[in-house]
Coordinates of C-alpha atoms and ligand atoms in Angstrom, one line a residue:
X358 CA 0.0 0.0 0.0
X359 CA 1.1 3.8 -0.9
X360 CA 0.0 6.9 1.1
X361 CA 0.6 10.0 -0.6
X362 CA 0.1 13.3 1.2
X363 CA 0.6 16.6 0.0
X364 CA 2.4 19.4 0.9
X365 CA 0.5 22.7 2.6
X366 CA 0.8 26.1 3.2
X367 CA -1.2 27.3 6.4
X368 CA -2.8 30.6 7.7
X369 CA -2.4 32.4 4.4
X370 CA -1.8 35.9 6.2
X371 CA -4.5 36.5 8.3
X372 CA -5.9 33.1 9.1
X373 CA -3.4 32.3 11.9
X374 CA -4.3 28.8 13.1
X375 CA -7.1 28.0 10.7
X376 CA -6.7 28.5 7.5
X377 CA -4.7 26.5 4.5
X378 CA -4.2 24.9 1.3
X379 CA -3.4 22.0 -0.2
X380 CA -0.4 21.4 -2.9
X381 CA 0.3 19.4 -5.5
X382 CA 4.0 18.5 -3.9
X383 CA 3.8 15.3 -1.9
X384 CA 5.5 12.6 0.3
X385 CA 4.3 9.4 0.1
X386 CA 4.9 6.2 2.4
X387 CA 4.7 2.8 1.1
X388 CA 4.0 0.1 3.3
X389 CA 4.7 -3.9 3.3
X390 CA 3.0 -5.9 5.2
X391 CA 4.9 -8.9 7.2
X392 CA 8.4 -7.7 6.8
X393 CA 11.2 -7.1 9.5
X394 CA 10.8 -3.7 10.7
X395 CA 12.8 -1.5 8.7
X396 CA 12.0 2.2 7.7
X397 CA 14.1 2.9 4.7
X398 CA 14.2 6.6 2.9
X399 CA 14.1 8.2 -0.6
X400 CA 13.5 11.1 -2.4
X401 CA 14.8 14.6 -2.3
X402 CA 14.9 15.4 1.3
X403 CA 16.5 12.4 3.6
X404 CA 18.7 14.6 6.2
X405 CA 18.1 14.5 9.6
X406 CA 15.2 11.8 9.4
X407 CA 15.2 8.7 11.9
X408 CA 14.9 5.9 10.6
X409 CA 14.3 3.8 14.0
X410 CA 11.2 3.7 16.1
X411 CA 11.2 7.4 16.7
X412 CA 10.8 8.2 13.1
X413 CA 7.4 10.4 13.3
X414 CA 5.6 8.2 10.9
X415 CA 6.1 5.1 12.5
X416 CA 5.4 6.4 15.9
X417 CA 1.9 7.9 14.8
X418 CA 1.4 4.4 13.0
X419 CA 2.0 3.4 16.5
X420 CA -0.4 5.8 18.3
X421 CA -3.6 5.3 16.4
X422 CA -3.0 1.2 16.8
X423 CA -2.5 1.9 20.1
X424 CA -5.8 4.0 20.9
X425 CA -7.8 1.3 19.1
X426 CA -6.1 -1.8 20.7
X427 CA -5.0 -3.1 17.5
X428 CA -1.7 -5.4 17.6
X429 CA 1.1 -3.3 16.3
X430 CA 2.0 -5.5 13.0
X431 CA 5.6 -5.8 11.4
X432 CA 6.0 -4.0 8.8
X433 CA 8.5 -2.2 6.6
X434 CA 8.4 1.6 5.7
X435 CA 9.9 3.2 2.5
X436 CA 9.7 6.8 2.6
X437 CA 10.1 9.0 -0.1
X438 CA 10.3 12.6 0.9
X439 CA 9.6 15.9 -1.6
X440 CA 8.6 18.3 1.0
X441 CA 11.1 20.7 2.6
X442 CA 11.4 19.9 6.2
X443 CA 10.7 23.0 8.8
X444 CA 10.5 25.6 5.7
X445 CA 6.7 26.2 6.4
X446 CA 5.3 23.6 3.8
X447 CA 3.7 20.8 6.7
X448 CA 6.3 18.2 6.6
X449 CA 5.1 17.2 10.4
X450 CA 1.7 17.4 9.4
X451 CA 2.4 15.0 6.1
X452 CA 3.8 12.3 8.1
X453 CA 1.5 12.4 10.9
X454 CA -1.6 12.7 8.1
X455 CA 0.2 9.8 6.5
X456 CA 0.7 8.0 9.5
X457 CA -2.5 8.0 10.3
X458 CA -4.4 7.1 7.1
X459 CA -1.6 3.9 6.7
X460 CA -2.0 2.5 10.3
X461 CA -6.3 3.1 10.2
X462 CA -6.4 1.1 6.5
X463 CA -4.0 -1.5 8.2
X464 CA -6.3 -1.6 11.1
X465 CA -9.4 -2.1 8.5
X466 CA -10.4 1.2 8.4
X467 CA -12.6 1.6 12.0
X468 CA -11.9 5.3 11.6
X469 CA -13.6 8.1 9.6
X470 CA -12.1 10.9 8.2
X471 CA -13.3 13.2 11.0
X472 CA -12.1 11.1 13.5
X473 CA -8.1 11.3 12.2
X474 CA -8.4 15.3 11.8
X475 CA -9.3 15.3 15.4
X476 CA -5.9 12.9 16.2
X477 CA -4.1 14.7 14.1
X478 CA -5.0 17.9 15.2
X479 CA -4.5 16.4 18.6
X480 CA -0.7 15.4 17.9
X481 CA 0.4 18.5 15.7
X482 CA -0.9 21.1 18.3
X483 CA -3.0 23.3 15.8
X484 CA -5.6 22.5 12.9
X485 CA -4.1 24.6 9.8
X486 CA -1.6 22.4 8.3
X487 CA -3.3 18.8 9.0
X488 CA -7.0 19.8 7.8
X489 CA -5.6 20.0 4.1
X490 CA -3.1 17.1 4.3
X491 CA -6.6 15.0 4.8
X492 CA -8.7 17.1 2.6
X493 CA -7.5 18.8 -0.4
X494 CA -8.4 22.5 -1.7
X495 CA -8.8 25.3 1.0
X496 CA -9.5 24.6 4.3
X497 CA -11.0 26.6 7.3
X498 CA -10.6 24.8 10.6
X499 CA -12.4 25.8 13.8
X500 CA -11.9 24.7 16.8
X501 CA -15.1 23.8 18.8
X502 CA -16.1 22.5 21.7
X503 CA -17.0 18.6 19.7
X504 CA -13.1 19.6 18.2
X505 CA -12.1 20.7 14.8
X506 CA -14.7 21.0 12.1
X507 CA -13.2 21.1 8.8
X508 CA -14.4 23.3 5.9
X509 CA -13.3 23.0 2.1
X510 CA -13.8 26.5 0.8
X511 CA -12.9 25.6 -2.3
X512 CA -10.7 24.1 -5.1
X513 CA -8.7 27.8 -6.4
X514 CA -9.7 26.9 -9.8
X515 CA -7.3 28.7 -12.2
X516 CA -4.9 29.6 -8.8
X517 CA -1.5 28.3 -9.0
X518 CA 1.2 29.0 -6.4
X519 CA 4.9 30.2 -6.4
X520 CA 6.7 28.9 -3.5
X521 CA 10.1 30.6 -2.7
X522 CA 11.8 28.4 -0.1
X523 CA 14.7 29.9 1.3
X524 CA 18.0 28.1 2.2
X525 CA 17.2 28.0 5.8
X526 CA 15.4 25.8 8.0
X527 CA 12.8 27.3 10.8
X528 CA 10.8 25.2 13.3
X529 CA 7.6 26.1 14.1
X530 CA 8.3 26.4 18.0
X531 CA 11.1 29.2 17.5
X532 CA 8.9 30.9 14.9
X533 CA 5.9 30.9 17.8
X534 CA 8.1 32.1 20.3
X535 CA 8.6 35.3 19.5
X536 CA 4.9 35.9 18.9
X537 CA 3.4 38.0 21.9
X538 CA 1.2 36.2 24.4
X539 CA -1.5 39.1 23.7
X540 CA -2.8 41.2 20.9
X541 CA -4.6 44.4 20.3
X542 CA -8.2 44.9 19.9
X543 CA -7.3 46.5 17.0
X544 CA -5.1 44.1 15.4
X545 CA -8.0 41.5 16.3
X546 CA -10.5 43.4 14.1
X547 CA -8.2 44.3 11.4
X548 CA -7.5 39.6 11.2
X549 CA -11.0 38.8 11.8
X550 CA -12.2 41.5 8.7
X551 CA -9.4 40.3 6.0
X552 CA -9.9 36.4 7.2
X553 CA -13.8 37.0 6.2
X554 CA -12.6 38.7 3.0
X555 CA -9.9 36.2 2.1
X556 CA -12.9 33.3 2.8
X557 CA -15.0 35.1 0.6
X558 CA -12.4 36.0 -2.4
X559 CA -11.7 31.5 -2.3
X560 CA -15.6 30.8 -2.5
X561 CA -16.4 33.1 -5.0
X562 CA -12.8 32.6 -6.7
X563 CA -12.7 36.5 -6.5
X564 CA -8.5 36.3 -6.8
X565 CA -8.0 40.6 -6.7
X566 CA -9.6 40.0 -3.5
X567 CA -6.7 38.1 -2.1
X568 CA -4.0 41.5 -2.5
X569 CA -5.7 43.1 0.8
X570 CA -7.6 39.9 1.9
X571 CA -4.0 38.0 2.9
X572 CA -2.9 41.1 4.6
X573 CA -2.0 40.2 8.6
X574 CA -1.4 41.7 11.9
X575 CA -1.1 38.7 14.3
X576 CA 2.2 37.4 13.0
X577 CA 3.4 38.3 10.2
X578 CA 5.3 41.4 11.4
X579 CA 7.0 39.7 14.3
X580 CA 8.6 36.6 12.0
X581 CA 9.9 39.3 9.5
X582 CA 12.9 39.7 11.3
X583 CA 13.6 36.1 11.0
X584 CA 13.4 35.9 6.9
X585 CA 15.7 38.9 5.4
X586 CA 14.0 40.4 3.2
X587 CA 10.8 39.1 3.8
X588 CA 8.3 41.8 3.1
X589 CA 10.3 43.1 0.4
X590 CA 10.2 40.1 -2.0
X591 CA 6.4 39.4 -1.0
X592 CA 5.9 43.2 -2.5
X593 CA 8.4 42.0 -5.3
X594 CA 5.9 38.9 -6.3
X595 CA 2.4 41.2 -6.0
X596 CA 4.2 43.9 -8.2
X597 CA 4.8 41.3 -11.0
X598 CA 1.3 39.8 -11.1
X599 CA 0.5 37.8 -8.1
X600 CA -2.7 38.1 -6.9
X601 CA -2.1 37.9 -2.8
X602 CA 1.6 37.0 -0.7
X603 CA 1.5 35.5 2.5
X604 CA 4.5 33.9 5.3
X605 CA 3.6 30.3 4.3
X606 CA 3.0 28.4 7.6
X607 CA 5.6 30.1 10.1
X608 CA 8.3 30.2 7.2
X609 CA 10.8 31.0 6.3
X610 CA 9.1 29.6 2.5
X611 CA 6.9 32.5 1.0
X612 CA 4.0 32.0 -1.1
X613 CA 2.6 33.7 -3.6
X614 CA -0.9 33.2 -5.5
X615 CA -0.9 34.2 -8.9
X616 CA -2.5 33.6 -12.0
X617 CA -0.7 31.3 -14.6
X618 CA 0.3 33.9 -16.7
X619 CA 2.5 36.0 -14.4
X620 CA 4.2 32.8 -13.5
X621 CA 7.8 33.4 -14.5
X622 CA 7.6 37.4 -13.8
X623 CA 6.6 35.9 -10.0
X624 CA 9.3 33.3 -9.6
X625 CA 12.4 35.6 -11.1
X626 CA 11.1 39.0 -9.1
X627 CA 11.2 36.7 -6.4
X628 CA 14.3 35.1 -6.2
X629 CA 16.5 38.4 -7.5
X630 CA 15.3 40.5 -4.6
X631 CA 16.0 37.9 -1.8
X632 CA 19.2 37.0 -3.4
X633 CA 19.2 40.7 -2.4
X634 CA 19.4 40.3 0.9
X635 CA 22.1 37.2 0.9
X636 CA 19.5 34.3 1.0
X637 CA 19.7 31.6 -1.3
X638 CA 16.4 30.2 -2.1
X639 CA 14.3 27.7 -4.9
X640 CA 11.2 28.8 -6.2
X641 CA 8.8 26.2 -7.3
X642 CA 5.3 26.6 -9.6
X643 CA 2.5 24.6 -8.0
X644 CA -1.2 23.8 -8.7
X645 CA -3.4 23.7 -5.6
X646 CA -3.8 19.6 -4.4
X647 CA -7.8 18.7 -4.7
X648 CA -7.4 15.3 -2.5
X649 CA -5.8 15.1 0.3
X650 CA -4.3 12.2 1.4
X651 CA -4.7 9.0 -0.4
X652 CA -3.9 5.7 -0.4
X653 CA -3.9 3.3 -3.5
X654 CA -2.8 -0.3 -3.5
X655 CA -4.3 -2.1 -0.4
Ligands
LIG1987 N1 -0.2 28.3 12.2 C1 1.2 27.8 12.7 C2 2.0 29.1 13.0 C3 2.0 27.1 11.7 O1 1.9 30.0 12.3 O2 2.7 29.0 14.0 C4 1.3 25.9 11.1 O3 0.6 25.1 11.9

């Protein structure tokens, strides 16, 4: 059996938290059944992952077989990696997504959908990143008392994405720690208004919203100083055609969403004004993911 997950972006400006989208750049983890253990890796991005029993994968494999009293089988893992790891683009959330899907088909499927966002929300610490891994499209995730309720806003017909990964890794934990414990009132309002106009601009597929819509005053400002150049080559991108820039996740990558057409402009303005700043970085031309996670094979 294969699991393929994509890649995501999450809060797209000023959805901290709750909103993201899927990609069409994926990891995938292929299972066989009644092997030794053995978790074996390929792909473009290898470094720094274990490849014992505290790989991620195989200990969220372990997780949901515990939680349903399932025998933990033997099995061997091949992994085969194409997301960036801590650049903002939901490597965590992929292989706990993944994780979970493998080990619930394994276990014959006694889980719905609904249930692994809630696990996997419950593992990665917030909903933004996991709710597309298992869905596709756009996603809104809010948190509720019952736990996360997913909702696809849409597909971003004729939306791509340039993604302009710098050469420098970021975890999430640093890149939340220098966020202030409070905000203003007024930084509140000015989130909550451009989150409803960003959700509106994806359901009616109203892309000139998304310039102002993706705008942010929750985080955005404080992780600058952590990407050089940051603000400067998201203005770069809008000024050659893309429709709306955001911090991808809690970076360093940047995202922009353009239409097709102002694709190269995007990518070169890009990468000459970070290379401004002395970053190296990759920029890479993606359509937005409409599945989710999927398996094929078992
Ligand atoms: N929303 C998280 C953050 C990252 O910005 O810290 C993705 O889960």
């Amino acid at each position: 059996m294969i699991v393929k997950i994509p890649a995501t972006s999450a809060n797209l400006g000023p959805g901290f938290d709750c909103l993201g989208l899927a990609l069409q750049l994926y990891n995938s983890i292929k299972i066989d059944i009644n092997r030794p253990f053995q978790i074996s890796l390929t792909g473009t991005y290898q470094e720094g992952i274990s490849t014992d029993e505290s790989n991620l994968v195989w200990q969220t494999m372990c997780r949901l077989w515990e939680q349903l009293n399932y025998p933990i089988p033997t099995v061997a893992l091949t992994l085969e990696n194409h997301i960036p790891p801590a650049r903002g683009l939901g490597s965590s959330s992929a292989a706990i997504v993944g994780g979970l899907v493998a080990a619930n088909i394994l276990a014959g499927a006694p889980l719905a959908k609904l249930e692994l966002l809630q696990m996997a929300n419950a593992l990665e610490g917030h909903p933004d990143n996991v709710t597309p891994a298992l869905y596709g499209g756009i996603t809104l995730a809010v948190s509720t008392d019952d736990g996360v309720q997913p909702r696809v806003l849409g597909q971003g017909a004729n939306l791509k994405a340039v993604v302009l990964i710098p050469n420098l890794r970021l975890k999430t934990e640093k890149a939340r720690g220098i966020l202030p414990p409070e905000v203003s009132r007024q930084d509140a309002v000015f989130n909550i208004s451009h989150a409803g106009l960003l959700i509106d601009a994806f359901i009616r597929e109203d892309y000139p919203l998304l310039k102002e819509g993706m705008r942010d005053m929750l985080h955005q400002n404080q992780r600058s100083v952590l990407i050089p150049g940051m603000f400067e080559t998201l203005k770069a991108a809008e000024q050659a055609g893309a429709y709306g820039t955001a911090l991808s996740g809690s970076g360093p990558t940047l995202i922009a969403l353009i239409p097709e057409s102002s694709k190269n402009e995007v990518c070169q303005s890009m990468l000459t004004m970070i290379k401004q700043f002395g970053v190296e970085a990759q920029a890479i031309i993606l359509d937005i993911d409409h599945c989710g996670a999927v398996s094929s094979g078992e």
